[in-house]
mmCIF file with all atom_site columns, C-alpha atoms in Angstrom:
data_model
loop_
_atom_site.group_PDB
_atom_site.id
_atom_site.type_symbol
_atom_site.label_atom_id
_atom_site.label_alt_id
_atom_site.label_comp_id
_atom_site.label_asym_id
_atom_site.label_entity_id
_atom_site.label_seq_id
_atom_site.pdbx_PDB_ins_code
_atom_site.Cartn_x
_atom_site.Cartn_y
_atom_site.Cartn_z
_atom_site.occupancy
_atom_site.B_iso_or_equiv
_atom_site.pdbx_formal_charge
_atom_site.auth_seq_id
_atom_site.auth_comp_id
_atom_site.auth_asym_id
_atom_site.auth_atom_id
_atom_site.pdbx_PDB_model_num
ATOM 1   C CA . UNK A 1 1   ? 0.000   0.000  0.000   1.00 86.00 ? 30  UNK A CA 1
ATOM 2   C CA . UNK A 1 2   ? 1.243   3.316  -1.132  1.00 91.00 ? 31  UNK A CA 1
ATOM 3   C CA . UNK A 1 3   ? 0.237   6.791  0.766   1.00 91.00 ? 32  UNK A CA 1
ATOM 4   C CA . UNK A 1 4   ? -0.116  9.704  -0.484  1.00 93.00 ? 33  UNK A CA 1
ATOM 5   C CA . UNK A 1 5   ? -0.948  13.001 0.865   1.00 93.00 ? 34  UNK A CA 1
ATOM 6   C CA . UNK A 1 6   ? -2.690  15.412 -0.792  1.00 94.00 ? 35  UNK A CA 1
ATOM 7   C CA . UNK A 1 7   ? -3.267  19.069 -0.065  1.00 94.00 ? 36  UNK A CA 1
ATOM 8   C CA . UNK A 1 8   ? -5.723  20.857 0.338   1.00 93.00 ? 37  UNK A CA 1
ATOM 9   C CA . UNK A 1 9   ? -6.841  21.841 -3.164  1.00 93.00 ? 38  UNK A CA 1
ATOM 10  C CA . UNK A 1 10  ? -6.495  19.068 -4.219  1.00 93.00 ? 39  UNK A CA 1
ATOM 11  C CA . UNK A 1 11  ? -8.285  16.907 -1.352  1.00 92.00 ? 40  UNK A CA 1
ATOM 12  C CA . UNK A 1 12  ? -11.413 18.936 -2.434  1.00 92.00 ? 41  UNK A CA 1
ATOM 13  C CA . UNK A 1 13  ? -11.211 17.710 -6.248  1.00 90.00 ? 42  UNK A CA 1
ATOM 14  C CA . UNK A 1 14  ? -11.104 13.861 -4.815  1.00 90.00 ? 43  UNK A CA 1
ATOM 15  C CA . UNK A 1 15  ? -12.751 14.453 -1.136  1.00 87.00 ? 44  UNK A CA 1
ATOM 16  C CA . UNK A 1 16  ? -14.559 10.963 -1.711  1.00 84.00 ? 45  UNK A CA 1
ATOM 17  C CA . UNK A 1 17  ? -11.675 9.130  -1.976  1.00 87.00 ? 46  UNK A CA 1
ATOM 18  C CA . UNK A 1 18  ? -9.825  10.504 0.589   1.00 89.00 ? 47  UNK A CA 1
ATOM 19  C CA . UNK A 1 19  ? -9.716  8.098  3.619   1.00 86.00 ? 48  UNK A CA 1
ATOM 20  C CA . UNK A 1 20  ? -9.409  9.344  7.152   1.00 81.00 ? 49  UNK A CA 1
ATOM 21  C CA . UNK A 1 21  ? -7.728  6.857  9.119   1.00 74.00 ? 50  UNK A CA 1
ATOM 22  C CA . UNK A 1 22  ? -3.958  6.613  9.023   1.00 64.00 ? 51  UNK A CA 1
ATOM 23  C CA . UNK A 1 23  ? -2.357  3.406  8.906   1.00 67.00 ? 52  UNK A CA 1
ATOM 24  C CA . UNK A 1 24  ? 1.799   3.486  8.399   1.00 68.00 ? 53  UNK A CA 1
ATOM 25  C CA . UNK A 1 25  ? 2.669   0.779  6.156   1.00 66.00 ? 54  UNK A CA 1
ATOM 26  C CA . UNK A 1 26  ? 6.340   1.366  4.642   1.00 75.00 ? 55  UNK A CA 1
ATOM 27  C CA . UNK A 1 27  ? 7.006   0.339  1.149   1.00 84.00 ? 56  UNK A CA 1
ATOM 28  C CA . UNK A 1 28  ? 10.335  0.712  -0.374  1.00 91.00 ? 57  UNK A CA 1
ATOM 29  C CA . UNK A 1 29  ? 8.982   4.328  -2.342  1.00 93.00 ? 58  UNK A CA 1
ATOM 30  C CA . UNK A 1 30  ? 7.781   5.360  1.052   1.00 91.00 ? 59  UNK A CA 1
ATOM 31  C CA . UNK A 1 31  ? 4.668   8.372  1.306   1.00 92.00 ? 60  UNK A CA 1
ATOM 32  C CA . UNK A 1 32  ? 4.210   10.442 -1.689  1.00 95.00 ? 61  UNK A CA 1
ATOM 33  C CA . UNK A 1 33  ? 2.769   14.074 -1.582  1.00 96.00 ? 62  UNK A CA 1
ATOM 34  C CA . UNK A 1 34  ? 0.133   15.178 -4.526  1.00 97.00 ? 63  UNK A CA 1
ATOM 35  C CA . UNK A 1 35  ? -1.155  18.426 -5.457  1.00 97.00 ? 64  UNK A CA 1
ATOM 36  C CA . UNK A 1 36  ? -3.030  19.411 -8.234  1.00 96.00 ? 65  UNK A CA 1
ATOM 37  C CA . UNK A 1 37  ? -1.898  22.239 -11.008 1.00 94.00 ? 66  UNK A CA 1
ATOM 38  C CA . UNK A 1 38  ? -2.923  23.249 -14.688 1.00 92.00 ? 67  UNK A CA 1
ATOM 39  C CA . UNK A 1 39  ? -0.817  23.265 -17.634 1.00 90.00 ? 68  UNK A CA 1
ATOM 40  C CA . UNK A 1 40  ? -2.365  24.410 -20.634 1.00 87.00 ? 69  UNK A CA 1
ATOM 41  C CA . UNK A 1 41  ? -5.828  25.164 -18.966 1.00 88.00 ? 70  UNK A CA 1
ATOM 42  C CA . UNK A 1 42  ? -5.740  21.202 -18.412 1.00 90.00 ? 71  UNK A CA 1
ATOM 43  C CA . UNK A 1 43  ? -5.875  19.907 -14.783 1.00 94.00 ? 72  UNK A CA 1
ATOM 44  C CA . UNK A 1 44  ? -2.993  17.533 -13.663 1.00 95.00 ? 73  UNK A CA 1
ATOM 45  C CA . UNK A 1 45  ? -2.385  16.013 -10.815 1.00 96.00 ? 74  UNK A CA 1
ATOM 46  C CA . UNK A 1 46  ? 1.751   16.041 -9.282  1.00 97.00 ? 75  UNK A CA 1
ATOM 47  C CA . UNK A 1 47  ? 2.734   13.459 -6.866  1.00 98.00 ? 76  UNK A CA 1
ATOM 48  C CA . UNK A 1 48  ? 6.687   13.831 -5.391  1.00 97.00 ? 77  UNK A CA 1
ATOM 49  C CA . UNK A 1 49  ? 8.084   11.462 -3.461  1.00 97.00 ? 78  UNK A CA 1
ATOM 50  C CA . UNK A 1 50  ? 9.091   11.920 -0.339  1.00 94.00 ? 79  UNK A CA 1
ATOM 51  C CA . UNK A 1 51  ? 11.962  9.819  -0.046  1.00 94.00 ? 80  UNK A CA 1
ATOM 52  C CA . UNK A 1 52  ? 13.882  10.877 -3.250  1.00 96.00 ? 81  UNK A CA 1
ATOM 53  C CA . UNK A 1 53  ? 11.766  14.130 -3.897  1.00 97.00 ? 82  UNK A CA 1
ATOM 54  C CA . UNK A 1 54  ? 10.989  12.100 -7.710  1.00 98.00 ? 83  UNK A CA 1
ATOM 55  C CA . UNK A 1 55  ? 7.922   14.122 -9.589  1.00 98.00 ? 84  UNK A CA 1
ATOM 56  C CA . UNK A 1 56  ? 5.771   12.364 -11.735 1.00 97.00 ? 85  UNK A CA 1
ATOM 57  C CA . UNK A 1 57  ? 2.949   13.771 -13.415 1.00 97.00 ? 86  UNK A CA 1
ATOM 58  C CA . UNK A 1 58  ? -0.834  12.364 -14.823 1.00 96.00 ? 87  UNK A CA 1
ATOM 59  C CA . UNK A 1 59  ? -1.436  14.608 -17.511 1.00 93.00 ? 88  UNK A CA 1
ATOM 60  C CA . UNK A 1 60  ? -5.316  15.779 -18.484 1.00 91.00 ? 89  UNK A CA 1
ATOM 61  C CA . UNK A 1 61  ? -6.893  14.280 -15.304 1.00 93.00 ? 90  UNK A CA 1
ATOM 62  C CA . UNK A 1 62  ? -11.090 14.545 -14.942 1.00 91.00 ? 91  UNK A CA 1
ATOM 63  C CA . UNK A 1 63  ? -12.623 13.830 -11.742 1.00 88.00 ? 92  UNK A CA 1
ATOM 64  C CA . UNK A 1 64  ? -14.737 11.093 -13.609 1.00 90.00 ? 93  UNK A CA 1
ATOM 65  C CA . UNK A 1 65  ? -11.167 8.670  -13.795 1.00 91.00 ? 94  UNK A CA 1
ATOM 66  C CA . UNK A 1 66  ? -11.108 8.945  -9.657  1.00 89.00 ? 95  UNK A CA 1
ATOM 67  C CA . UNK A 1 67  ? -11.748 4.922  -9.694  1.00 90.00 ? 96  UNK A CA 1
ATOM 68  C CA . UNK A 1 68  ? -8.776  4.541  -12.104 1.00 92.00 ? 97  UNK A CA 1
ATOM 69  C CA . UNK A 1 69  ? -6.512  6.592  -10.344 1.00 93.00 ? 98  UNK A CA 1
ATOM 70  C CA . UNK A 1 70  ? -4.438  3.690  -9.229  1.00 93.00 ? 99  UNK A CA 1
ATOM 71  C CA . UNK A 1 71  ? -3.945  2.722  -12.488 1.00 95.00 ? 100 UNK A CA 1
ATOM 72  C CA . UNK A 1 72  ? -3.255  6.079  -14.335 1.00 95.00 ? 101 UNK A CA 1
ATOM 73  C CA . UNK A 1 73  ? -0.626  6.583  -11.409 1.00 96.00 ? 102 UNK A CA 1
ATOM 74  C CA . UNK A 1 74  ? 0.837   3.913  -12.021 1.00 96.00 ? 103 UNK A CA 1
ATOM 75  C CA . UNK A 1 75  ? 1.213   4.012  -15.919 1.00 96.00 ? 104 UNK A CA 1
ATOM 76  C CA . UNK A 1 76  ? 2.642   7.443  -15.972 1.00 96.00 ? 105 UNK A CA 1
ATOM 77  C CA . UNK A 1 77  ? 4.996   6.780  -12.673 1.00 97.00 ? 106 UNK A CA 1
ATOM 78  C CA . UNK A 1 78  ? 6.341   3.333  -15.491 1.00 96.00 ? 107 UNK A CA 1
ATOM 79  C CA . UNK A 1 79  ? 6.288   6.101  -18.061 1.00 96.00 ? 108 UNK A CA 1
ATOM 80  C CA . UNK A 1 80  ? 8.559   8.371  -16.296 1.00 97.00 ? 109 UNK A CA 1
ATOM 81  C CA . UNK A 1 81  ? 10.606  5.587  -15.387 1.00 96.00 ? 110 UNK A CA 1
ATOM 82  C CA . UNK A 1 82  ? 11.030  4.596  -18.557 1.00 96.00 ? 111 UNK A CA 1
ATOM 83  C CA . UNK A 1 83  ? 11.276  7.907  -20.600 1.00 96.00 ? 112 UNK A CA 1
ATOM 84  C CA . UNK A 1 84  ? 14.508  9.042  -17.885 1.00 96.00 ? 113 UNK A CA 1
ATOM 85  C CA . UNK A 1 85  ? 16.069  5.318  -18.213 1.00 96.00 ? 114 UNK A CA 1
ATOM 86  C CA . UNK A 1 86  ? 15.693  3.881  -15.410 1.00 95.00 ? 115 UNK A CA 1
ATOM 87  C CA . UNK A 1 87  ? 15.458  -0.041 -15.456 1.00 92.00 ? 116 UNK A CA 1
ATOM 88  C CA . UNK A 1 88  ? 12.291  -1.507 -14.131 1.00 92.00 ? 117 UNK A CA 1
ATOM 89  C CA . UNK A 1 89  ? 9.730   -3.705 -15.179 1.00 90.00 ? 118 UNK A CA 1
ATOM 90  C CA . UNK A 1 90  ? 5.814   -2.969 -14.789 1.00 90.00 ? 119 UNK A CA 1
ATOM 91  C CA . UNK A 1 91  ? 5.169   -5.731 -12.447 1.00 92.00 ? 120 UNK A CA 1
ATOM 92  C CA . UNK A 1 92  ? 7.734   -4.491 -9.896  1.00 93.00 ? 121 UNK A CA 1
ATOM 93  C CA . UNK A 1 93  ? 6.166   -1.342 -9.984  1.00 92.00 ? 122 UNK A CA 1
ATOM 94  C CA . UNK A 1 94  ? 2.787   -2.789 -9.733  1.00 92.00 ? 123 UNK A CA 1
ATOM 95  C CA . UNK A 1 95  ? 4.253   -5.272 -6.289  1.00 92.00 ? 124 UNK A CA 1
ATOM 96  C CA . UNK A 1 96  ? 5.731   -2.509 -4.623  1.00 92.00 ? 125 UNK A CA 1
ATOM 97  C CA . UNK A 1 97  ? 3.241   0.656  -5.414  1.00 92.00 ? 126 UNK A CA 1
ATOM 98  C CA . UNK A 1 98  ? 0.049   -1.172 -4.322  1.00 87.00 ? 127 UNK A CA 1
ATOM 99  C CA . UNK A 1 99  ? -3.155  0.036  -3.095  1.00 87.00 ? 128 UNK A CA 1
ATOM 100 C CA . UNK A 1 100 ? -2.901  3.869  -3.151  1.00 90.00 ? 129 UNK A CA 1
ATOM 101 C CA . UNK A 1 101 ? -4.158  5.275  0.097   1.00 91.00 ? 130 UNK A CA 1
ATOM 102 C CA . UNK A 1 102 ? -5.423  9.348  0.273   1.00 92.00 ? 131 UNK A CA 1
ATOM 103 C CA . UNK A 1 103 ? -5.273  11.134 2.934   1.00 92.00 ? 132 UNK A CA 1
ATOM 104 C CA . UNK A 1 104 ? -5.741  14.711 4.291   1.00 92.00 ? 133 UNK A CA 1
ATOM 105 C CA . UNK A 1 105 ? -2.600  16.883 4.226   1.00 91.00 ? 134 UNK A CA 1
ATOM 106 C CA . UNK A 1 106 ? 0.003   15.468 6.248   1.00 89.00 ? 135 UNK A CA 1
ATOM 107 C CA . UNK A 1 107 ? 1.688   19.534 6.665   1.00 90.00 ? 136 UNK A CA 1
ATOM 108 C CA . UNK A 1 108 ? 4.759   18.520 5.927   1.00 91.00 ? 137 UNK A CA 1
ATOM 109 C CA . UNK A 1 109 ? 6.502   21.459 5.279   1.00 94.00 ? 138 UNK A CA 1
ATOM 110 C CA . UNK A 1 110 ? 9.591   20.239 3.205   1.00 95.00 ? 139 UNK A CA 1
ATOM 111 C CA . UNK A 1 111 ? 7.222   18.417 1.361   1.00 95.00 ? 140 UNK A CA 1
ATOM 112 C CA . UNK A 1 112 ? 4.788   21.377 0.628   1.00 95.00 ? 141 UNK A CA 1
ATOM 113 C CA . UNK A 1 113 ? 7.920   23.420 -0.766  1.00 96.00 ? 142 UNK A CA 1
ATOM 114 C CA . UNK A 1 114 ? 9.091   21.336 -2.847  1.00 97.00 ? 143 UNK A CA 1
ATOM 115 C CA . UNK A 1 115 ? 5.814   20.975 -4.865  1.00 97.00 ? 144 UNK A CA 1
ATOM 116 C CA . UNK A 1 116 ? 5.371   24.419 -4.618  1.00 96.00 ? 145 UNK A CA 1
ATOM 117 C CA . UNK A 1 117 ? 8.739   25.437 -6.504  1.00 97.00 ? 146 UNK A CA 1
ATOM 118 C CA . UNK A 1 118 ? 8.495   21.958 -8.814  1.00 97.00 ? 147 UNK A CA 1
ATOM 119 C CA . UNK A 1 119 ? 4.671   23.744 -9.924  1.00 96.00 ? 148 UNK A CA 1
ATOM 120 C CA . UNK A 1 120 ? 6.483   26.773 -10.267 1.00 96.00 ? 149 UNK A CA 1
ATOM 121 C CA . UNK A 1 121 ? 9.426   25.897 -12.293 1.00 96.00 ? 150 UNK A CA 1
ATOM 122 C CA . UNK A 1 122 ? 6.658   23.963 -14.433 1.00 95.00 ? 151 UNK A CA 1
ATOM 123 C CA . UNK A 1 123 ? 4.885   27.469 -14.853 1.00 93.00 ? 152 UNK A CA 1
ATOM 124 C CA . UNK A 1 124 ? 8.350   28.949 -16.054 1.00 94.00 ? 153 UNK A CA 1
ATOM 125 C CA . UNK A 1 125 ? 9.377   25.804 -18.064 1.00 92.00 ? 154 UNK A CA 1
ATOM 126 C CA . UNK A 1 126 ? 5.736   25.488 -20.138 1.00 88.00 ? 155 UNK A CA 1
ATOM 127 C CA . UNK A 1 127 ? 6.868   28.798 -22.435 1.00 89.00 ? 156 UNK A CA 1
ATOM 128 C CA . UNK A 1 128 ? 9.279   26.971 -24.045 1.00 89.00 ? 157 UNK A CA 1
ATOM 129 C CA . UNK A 1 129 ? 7.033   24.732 -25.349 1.00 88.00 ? 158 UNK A CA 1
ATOM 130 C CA . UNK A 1 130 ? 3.983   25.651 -27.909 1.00 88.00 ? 159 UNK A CA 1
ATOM 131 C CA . UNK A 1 131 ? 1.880   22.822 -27.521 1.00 87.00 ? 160 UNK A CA 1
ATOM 132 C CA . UNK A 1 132 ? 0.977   20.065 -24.235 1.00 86.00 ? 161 UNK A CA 1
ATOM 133 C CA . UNK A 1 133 ? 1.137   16.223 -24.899 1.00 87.00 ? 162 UNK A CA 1
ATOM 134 C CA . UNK A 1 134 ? 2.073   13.584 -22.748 1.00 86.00 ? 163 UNK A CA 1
ATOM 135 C CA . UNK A 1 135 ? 5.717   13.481 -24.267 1.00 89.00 ? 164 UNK A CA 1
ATOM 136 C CA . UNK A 1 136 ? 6.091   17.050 -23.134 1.00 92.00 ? 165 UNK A CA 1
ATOM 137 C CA . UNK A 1 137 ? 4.738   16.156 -19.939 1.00 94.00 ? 166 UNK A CA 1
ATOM 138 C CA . UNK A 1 138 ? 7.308   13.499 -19.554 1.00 95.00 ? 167 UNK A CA 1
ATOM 139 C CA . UNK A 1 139 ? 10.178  16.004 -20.739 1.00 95.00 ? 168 UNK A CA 1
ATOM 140 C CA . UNK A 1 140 ? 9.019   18.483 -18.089 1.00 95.00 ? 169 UNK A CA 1
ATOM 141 C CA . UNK A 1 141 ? 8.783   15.936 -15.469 1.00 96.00 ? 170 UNK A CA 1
ATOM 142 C CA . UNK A 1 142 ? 12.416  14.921 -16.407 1.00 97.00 ? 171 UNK A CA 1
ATOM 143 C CA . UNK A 1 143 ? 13.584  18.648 -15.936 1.00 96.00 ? 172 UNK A CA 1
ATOM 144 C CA . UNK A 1 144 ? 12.045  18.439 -12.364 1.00 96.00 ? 173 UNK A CA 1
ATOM 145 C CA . UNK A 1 145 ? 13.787  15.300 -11.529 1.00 97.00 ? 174 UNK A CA 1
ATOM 146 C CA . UNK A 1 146 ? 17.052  16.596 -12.663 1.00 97.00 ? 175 UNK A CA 1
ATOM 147 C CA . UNK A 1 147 ? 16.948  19.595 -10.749 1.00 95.00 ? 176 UNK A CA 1
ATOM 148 C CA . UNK A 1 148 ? 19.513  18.779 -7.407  1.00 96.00 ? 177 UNK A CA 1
ATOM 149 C CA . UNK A 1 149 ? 18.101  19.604 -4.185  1.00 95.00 ? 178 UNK A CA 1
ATOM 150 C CA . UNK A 1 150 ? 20.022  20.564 -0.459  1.00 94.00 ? 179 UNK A CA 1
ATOM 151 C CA . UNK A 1 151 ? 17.790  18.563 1.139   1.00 93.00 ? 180 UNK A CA 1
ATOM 152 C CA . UNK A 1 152 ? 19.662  15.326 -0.771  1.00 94.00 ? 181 UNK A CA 1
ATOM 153 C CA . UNK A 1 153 ? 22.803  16.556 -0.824  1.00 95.00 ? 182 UNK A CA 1
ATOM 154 C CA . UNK A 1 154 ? 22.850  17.919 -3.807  1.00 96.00 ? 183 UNK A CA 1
ATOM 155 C CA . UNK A 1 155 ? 21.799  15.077 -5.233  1.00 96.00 ? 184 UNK A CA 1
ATOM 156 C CA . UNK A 1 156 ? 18.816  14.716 -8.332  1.00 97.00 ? 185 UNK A CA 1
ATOM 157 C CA . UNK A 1 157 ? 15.495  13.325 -7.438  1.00 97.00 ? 186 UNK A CA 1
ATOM 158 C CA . UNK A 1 158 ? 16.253  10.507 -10.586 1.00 97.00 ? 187 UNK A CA 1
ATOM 159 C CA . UNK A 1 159 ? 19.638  9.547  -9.008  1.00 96.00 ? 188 UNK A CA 1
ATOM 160 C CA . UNK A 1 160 ? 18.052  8.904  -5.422  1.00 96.00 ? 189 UNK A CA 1
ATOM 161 C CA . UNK A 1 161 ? 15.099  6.900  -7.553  1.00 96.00 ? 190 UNK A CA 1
ATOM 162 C CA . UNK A 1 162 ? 17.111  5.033  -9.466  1.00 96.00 ? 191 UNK A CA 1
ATOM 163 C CA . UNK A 1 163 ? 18.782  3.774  -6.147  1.00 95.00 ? 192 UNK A CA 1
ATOM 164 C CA . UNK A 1 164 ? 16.308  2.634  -4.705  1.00 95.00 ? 193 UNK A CA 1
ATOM 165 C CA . UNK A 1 165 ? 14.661  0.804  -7.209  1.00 95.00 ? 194 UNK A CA 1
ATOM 166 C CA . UNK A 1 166 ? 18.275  -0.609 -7.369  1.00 93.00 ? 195 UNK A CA 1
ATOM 167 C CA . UNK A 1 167 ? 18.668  -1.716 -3.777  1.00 92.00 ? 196 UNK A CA 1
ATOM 168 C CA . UNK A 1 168 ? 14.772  -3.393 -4.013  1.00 89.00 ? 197 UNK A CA 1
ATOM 169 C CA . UNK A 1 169 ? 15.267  -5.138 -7.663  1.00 82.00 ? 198 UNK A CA 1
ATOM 170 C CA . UNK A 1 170 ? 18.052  -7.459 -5.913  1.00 72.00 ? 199 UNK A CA 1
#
């Protein structure tokens, strides 16, 4: 089971699937934070981990695919992994994510500034760009997880991912 903590914007777009008791069950990605932002007048949803501070991004998201949720994270979190390199196969991804578990915001303040300055260095980024598909997505999301943070040492978010898939693959 994977949780993920969403904040308050975005807990009112999904408030029916978010699930008020707390149960702490570590998985090798640890909790994920998710916020919601628009690119291109389209709503997306951003999820960074908090472990490795790795973004990834579901593109064009409608409150009417709240039951597949599990499954569109998971596709575009494979998609990510896949379009920055980084070895895995879907059914590792699918053992290891899990159920995904919403909750209220867990204010976590690291956590809450680092989406804040990945949505805007997305709002900076998007200029360059003239029009919004999910291989653009994917290229933005790549910029994010290249950028190094303090917080890891100076370290990028795809280096710290890539090490722990790593570490669980053996």
């Amino acid at each position: 089971m994977t949780e993920i903590f969403t904040t308050k914007k975005l807990e009112k777009l999904i408030k029916k699937r978010i699930d008020n008791r707390t149960l702490t069950v570590e998985n090798i990605f640890g909790k994920w934070n998710a916020s919601v932002l628009y690119i291109a007048r389209k709503k997306c949803l951003l999820f960074v981990n908090s472990k490795s501070f790795y973004s990834v991004i579901i593109p064009r998201f409608s409150t009417t695919e709240l039951d597949k949720i599990h499954l569109l994270f998971l596709e575009n979190f494979y998609a990510q992994l896949d379009f920055e390199k980084i070895k895995t196969d879907a059914e590792f991804l699918v053992d290891n994510v899990g159920e995904l578990k919403f909750y209220s915001t867990d204010n976590d303040k690291k956590m809450t500034g680092i989406i804040n300055y990945n949505i805007s260095k997305i709002d900076y980024l998007k200029y360059e760009y003239e029009i919004f598909n999910s291989s653009v997505i994917r290229e933005l999301t790549e910029k994010l997880n290249l950028t190094p943070f303090k917080q890891l040492n100076w370290r990028q978010p795809k280096e710290i991912m890539s090490e722990i898939i790593e570490k669980a693959s053996v």
